[in-house]
Amino acid sequence: MKVQPMIAADPETLVRQRVEAFRRRDFGFIYDSYHPEALFRQQFPDRDGYLRYAKEEIASQMRIERFRILKARQRQERAEVIFHQLLMTASGAQESFEMALLERIGGRWLYLGSQRMDRAMFQGRPEELGFADFETAPERIFF
């Protein structure tokens, strides 16, 4: 049974909820918190299919070791949240920054997608990373 994610008070709260859901392996929450127009929903139009995939391919292969939000900005019904994380995967540690794009629809914040930047692409302290760094990144990885 599909359960709607709780309404997050703000974009940062939704990002934190998604991280906690990932840690709990609650992939249903993650799926349901995606915006209907997200590229993710085009890749996985079937919720049950995604849940099977997540259980088989993601749950045993990845864990979020560290996570923190660095910056956020909101413009009316859209928001961007920059966060820093360390993932442990089957192939080793992956440290990265992401800038999540969210949109509020009907009072609910939903996740549109992210732009990812590997840690090696930014040599400064994480706190110094800004929105402009994502705009000028030599490799722009969106998902």
Coordinates of N, CA and C in Angstrom, one line a residue:
M1 N 0.8 -1.2 0.0 CA 0.0 0.0 0.0 C 0.9 1.2 0.0
K2 N 0.6 2.2 -0.9 CA 1.4 3.4 -1.0 C 0.9 4.4 0.1
V3 N 1.9 4.9 0.8 CA 1.6 5.9 1.8 C 2.3 7.2 1.5
Q4 N 1.6 8.3 1.5 CA 2.2 9.5 1.1 C 3.2 9.9 2.2
P5 N 4.3 10.4 1.8 CA 5.3 10.9 2.8 C 4.7 12.1 3.6
M6 N 5.2 12.2 4.8 CA 4.7 13.3 5.6 C 5.1 14.6 5.0
I7 N 4.4 15.6 5.2 CA 4.7 16.9 4.6 C 5.8 17.5 5.4
A8 N 6.9 17.8 4.7 CA 8.1 18.4 5.3 C 7.9 19.9 5.5
A9 N 8.3 20.4 6.6 CA 8.1 21.8 6.9 C 8.9 22.7 6.0
D10 N 10.0 22.1 5.5 CA 10.9 22.9 4.7 C 11.7 21.9 3.8
P11 N 12.4 22.4 2.8 CA 13.2 21.6 1.9 C 14.3 20.8 2.6
E12 N 15.0 21.4 3.6 CA 16.0 20.7 4.3 C 15.5 19.5 5.1
T13 N 14.3 19.7 5.6 CA 13.7 18.6 6.4 C 13.4 17.4 5.4
L14 N 12.9 17.7 4.2 CA 12.7 16.6 3.3 C 14.0 15.9 3.0
V15 N 15.0 16.6 2.7 CA 16.3 16.0 2.4 C 16.8 15.1 3.6
R16 N 16.7 15.6 4.8 CA 17.0 14.8 6.0 C 16.1 13.5 6.1
Q17 N 14.8 13.7 5.9 CA 13.9 12.6 5.9 C 14.3 11.5 4.9
R18 N 14.7 11.9 3.7 CA 15.1 10.9 2.7 C 16.4 10.2 3.1
V19 N 17.3 10.9 3.7 CA 18.6 10.2 4.2 C 18.2 9.2 5.3
E20 N 17.4 9.6 6.3 CA 17.0 8.7 7.3 C 16.2 7.5 6.7
A21 N 15.4 7.8 5.7 CA 14.6 6.7 5.1 C 15.6 5.7 4.4
F22 N 16.7 6.2 3.8 CA 17.7 5.4 3.2 C 18.4 4.5 4.2
R23 N 18.7 5.2 5.3 CA 19.4 4.4 6.4 C 18.5 3.3 7.0
R24 N 17.1 3.5 7.0 CA 16.2 2.5 7.5 C 15.8 1.5 6.4
R25 N 16.3 1.8 5.1 CA 15.9 1.0 4.0 C 14.5 1.1 3.6
D26 N 13.9 2.3 3.9 CA 12.5 2.6 3.6 C 12.5 3.2 2.2
F27 N 12.7 2.4 1.2 CA 12.7 2.9 -0.2 C 11.4 3.3 -0.7
G28 N 10.3 2.9 -0.1 CA 9.0 3.4 -0.4 C 8.8 4.9 -0.2
F29 N 9.4 5.3 1.0 CA 9.3 6.7 1.3 C 10.1 7.5 0.3
I30 N 11.3 7.0 -0.1 CA 12.1 7.7 -1.0 C 11.4 7.8 -2.4
Y31 N 10.8 6.7 -2.8 CA 10.1 6.8 -4.1 C 8.9 7.8 -4.0
D32 N 8.1 7.7 -3.0 CA 7.0 8.6 -2.8 C 7.3 10.0 -2.7
S33 N 8.5 10.3 -2.3 CA 8.9 11.8 -2.1 C 9.4 12.4 -3.4
Y34 N 9.5 11.6 -4.4 CA 10.0 12.2 -5.7 C 8.8 12.9 -6.4
H35 N 9.2 14.0 -7.0 CA 8.2 14.8 -7.8 C 7.8 13.9 -9.0
P36 N 6.5 14.0 -9.4 CA 6.0 13.2 -10.5 C 6.8 13.4 -11.9
E37 N 7.4 14.6 -12.0 CA 8.1 14.9 -13.2 C 9.6 14.7 -13.1
A38 N 10.1 14.1 -12.0 CA 11.5 13.8 -11.8 C 12.0 12.8 -12.9
L39 N 13.3 12.9 -13.3 CA 13.9 12.0 -14.2 C 13.8 10.6 -13.6
F40 N 14.0 10.5 -12.3 CA 13.9 9.2 -11.6 C 12.6 8.5 -11.9
R41 N 11.5 9.2 -11.9 CA 10.2 8.6 -12.1 C 10.1 8.1 -13.6
Q42 N 10.8 8.7 -14.5 CA 10.9 8.2 -15.9 C 11.7 6.9 -15.9
Q43 N 12.7 6.9 -15.2 CA 13.6 5.7 -15.1 C 12.8 4.5 -14.4
F44 N 12.1 4.9 -13.4 CA 11.4 3.9 -12.6 C 9.9 4.3 -12.5
P45 N 9.1 4.1 -13.5 CA 7.7 4.5 -13.5 C 6.8 3.6 -12.6
D46 N 7.3 2.4 -12.3 CA 6.6 1.4 -11.5 C 7.2 1.4 -10.1
R47 N 6.4 1.8 -9.1 CA 6.9 1.8 -7.7 C 7.4 0.4 -7.2
D48 N 6.6 -0.6 -7.5 CA 6.9 -1.9 -7.0 C 8.2 -2.4 -7.7
G49 N 8.4 -2.1 -8.9 CA 9.6 -2.4 -9.6 C 10.8 -1.8 -9.0
Y50 N 10.7 -0.5 -8.6 CA 11.8 0.2 -8.0 C 12.1 -0.4 -6.6
L51 N 11.0 -0.8 -5.9 CA 11.3 -1.4 -4.5 C 12.0 -2.7 -4.7
R52 N 11.7 -3.5 -5.7 CA 12.4 -4.8 -5.9 C 13.9 -4.5 -6.2
Y53 N 14.1 -3.5 -7.1 CA 15.4 -3.1 -7.5 C 16.2 -2.6 -6.3
A54 N 15.6 -1.7 -5.5 CA 16.3 -1.2 -4.4 C 16.7 -2.2 -3.4
K55 N 15.8 -3.2 -3.2 CA 16.1 -4.3 -2.2 C 17.2 -5.1 -2.7
E56 N 17.2 -5.4 -4.0 CA 18.2 -6.3 -4.6 C 19.6 -5.6 -4.8
E57 N 19.5 -4.4 -5.3 CA 20.7 -3.7 -5.8 C 21.3 -2.6 -4.9
I58 N 20.5 -2.0 -4.1 CA 21.0 -0.9 -3.3 C 21.1 -1.2 -1.9
A59 N 20.2 -1.9 -1.3 CA 20.2 -2.1 0.2 C 21.4 -2.7 0.7
S60 N 22.0 -3.7 0.0 CA 23.2 -4.4 0.4 C 24.4 -3.8 -0.1
Q61 N 24.3 -2.8 -1.0 CA 25.5 -2.3 -1.7 C 25.9 -0.9 -1.2
M62 N 25.0 -0.2 -0.5 CA 25.4 1.2 -0.1 C 24.9 1.5 1.3
R63 N 25.6 2.3 2.0 CA 25.2 2.9 3.2 C 25.7 4.3 3.3
I64 N 24.9 5.2 3.9 CA 25.4 6.6 4.1 C 26.1 6.6 5.5
E65 N 27.4 6.9 5.4 CA 28.2 6.9 6.6 C 28.2 8.3 7.3
R66 N 28.3 9.3 6.4 CA 28.2 10.7 7.0 C 27.3 11.5 6.1
F67 N 26.6 12.5 6.6 CA 25.8 13.4 5.9 C 25.6 14.7 6.7
R68 N 25.6 15.8 5.9 CA 25.3 17.1 6.5 C 24.9 18.1 5.5
I69 N 23.9 18.9 5.8 CA 23.5 20.0 4.9 C 24.4 21.1 5.1
L70 N 24.8 21.7 3.9 CA 25.7 22.8 4.0 C 25.0 24.2 3.7
K71 N 24.1 24.2 2.8 CA 23.4 25.4 2.4 C 22.1 25.1 1.8
A72 N 21.2 26.1 1.9 CA 19.9 25.9 1.3 C 19.4 27.3 0.9
R73 N 18.6 27.3 -0.2 CA 17.9 28.6 -0.6 C 16.6 28.2 -1.2
Q74 N 15.7 29.1 -1.0 CA 14.3 28.9 -1.5 C 13.8 30.1 -2.2
R75 N 13.2 29.9 -3.4 CA 12.6 30.9 -4.2 C 11.2 30.5 -4.5
Q76 N 10.2 31.0 -3.7 CA 8.8 30.7 -3.8 C 8.6 29.2 -3.7
E77 N 8.2 28.5 -4.7 CA 7.9 27.1 -4.7 C 9.0 26.1 -5.1
R78 N 10.2 26.7 -5.3 CA 11.4 25.9 -5.6 C 12.5 26.1 -4.6
A79 N 13.3 25.1 -4.4 CA 14.4 25.2 -3.4 C 15.6 24.4 -3.9
E80 N 16.7 24.8 -3.4 CA 18.0 24.0 -3.6 C 18.6 23.8 -2.3
V81 N 19.1 22.6 -2.1 CA 19.8 22.2 -0.9 C 21.1 21.6 -1.2
I82 N 22.2 22.1 -0.7 CA 23.5 21.5 -0.9 C 23.9 20.7 0.3
F83 N 24.3 19.5 0.0 CA 24.8 18.6 1.2 C 26.0 17.9 0.8
H84 N 26.7 17.4 1.8 CA 28.0 16.7 1.8 C 27.7 15.3 2.4
Q85 N 28.2 14.3 1.7 CA 28.0 13.0 2.2 C 29.1 12.0 1.9
L86 N 29.2 11.0 2.7 CA 30.2 9.9 2.5 C 29.4 8.6 2.4
L87 N 29.4 8.0 1.2 CA 28.8 6.7 1.0 C 29.8 5.6 1.1
M88 N 29.4 4.5 1.7 CA 30.2 3.3 1.6 C 29.5 2.4 0.7
T89 N 30.2 2.0 -0.4 CA 29.7 1.1 -1.4 C 30.5 -0.2 -1.5
A90 N 30.0 -1.1 -2.3 CA 30.7 -2.3 -2.5 C 32.1 -2.1 -3.1
S91 N 32.3 -0.9 -3.8 CA 33.6 -0.6 -4.4 C 34.4 0.3 -3.6
G92 N 33.9 0.7 -2.4 CA 34.7 1.6 -1.5 C 33.9 2.9 -1.2
A93 N 34.7 3.8 -0.6 CA 34.1 5.0 -0.1 C 33.9 6.0 -1.3
Q94 N 32.8 6.7 -1.3 CA 32.6 7.8 -2.2 C 32.1 9.0 -1.5
E95 N 33.0 10.0 -1.5 CA 32.7 11.3 -0.9 C 32.2 12.3 -2.0
S96 N 31.1 12.9 -1.7 CA 30.6 13.8 -2.8 C 29.8 15.0 -2.1
F97 N 29.5 15.9 -3.0 CA 28.5 17.0 -2.7 C 27.4 16.8 -3.6
E98 N 26.2 17.2 -3.2 CA 25.0 17.2 -4.1 C 24.2 18.5 -3.8
M99 N 23.6 18.9 -4.9 CA 22.7 20.0 -4.8 C 21.4 19.5 -5.3
A100 N 20.5 19.3 -4.3 CA 19.1 18.8 -4.6 C 18.2 19.9 -5.0
L101 N 17.4 19.6 -6.0 CA 16.3 20.6 -6.4 C 15.0 20.0 -6.0
L102 N 14.2 20.9 -5.3 CA 12.9 20.5 -4.8 C 11.9 21.5 -5.2
E103 N 10.6 21.0 -5.2 CA 9.5 21.8 -5.6 C 8.3 21.5 -4.7
R104 N 7.6 22.6 -4.3 CA 6.4 22.4 -3.5 C 5.2 22.4 -4.3
I105 N 4.4 21.3 -4.2 CA 3.2 21.1 -4.9 C 2.1 20.8 -3.9
G106 N 1.0 21.6 -3.9 CA -0.1 21.3 -3.0 C 0.4 21.3 -1.6
G107 N 1.3 22.1 -1.2 CA 1.8 22.2 0.2 C 2.9 21.1 0.5
R108 N 3.2 20.2 -0.4 CA 4.2 19.2 -0.1 C 5.5 19.5 -0.9
W109 N 6.6 19.4 -0.2 CA 7.9 19.5 -0.9 C 8.2 18.1 -1.5
L110 N 8.6 18.1 -2.8 CA 8.9 16.9 -3.5 C 10.3 17.1 -4.1
Y111 N 11.0 16.0 -4.3 CA 12.4 15.9 -4.8 C 12.4 15.8 -6.3
L112 N 12.9 16.8 -7.0 CA 13.0 16.8 -8.4 C 14.2 16.0 -8.9
G113 N 15.3 16.2 -8.2 CA 16.6 15.5 -8.6 C 17.8 16.2 -8.0
S114 N 19.0 15.8 -8.4 CA 20.2 16.3 -7.8 C 21.2 16.5 -8.9
Q115 N 22.2 17.4 -8.6 CA 23.4 17.5 -9.4 C 24.5 17.1 -8.4
R116 N 25.3 16.2 -8.8 CA 26.4 15.6 -8.0 C 27.7 16.1 -8.4
M117 N 28.6 16.3 -7.4 CA 30.0 16.7 -7.6 C 30.9 15.8 -6.7
D118 N 31.8 15.1 -7.3 CA 32.7 14.3 -6.5 C 33.6 15.2 -5.7
R119 N 34.0 14.8 -4.5 CA 34.8 15.6 -3.6 C 36.0 16.2 -4.3
A120 N 36.6 15.4 -5.2 CA 37.9 15.8 -5.8 C 37.7 17.0 -6.7
M121 N 36.5 17.3 -7.1 CA 36.2 18.5 -7.9 C 36.2 19.8 -7.2
F122 N 36.2 19.7 -5.9 CA 36.2 21.0 -5.1 C 37.2 20.8 -4.0
Q123 N 38.3 21.6 -4.0 CA 39.4 21.4 -3.1 C 39.3 22.2 -1.8
G124 N 38.3 23.1 -1.7 CA 38.2 23.9 -0.5 C 37.5 23.1 0.6
R125 N 37.3 23.8 1.7 CA 36.5 23.3 2.9 C 35.1 23.1 2.4
P126 N 34.4 22.1 2.9 CA 33.0 21.9 2.5 C 32.1 23.1 2.7
E127 N 32.3 23.8 3.8 CA 31.5 25.0 4.1 C 31.7 26.1 3.1
E128 N 32.8 26.1 2.3 CA 33.0 27.2 1.3 C 32.3 26.9 0.0
L129 N 31.8 25.7 -0.2 CA 31.1 25.3 -1.4 C 29.8 26.1 -1.6
G130 N 29.6 26.7 -2.7 CA 28.4 27.5 -3.0 C 27.6 27.0 -4.2
F131 N 26.5 27.7 -4.4 CA 25.6 27.3 -5.5 C 26.3 27.6 -6.8
A132 N 27.2 28.6 -6.9 CA 27.9 28.9 -8.2 C 28.9 27.8 -8.5
D133 N 29.4 27.1 -7.5 CA 30.4 26.0 -7.8 C 29.7 24.9 -8.6
F134 N 28.4 24.7 -8.4 CA 27.7 23.7 -9.2 C 27.5 24.1 -10.6
E135 N 27.2 25.4 -10.7 CA 26.9 26.0 -12.1 C 28.2 26.0 -12.9
T136 N 29.4 26.0 -12.3 CA 30.6 26.1 -13.1 C 31.4 24.8 -13.1
A137 N 30.8 23.8 -12.5 CA 31.5 22.5 -12.4 C 31.9 22.0 -13.8
P138 N 33.1 21.5 -14.0 CA 33.5 21.0 -15.4 C 32.6 19.7 -15.8
E139 N 32.3 18.9 -14.8 CA 31.4 17.8 -15.1 C 30.1 18.0 -14.4
R140 N 29.0 18.1 -15.1 CA 27.7 18.3 -14.5 C 26.9 17.0 -14.5
I141 N 26.9 16.3 -13.4 CA 26.2 15.0 -13.3 C 24.8 15.2 -12.7
F142 N 23.8 15.0 -13.4 CA 22.4 15.2 -12.9 C 21.7 13.8 -12.8
F143 N 20.9 13.6 -11.8 CA 20.1 12.4 -11.7 C 18.9 12.7 -10.8

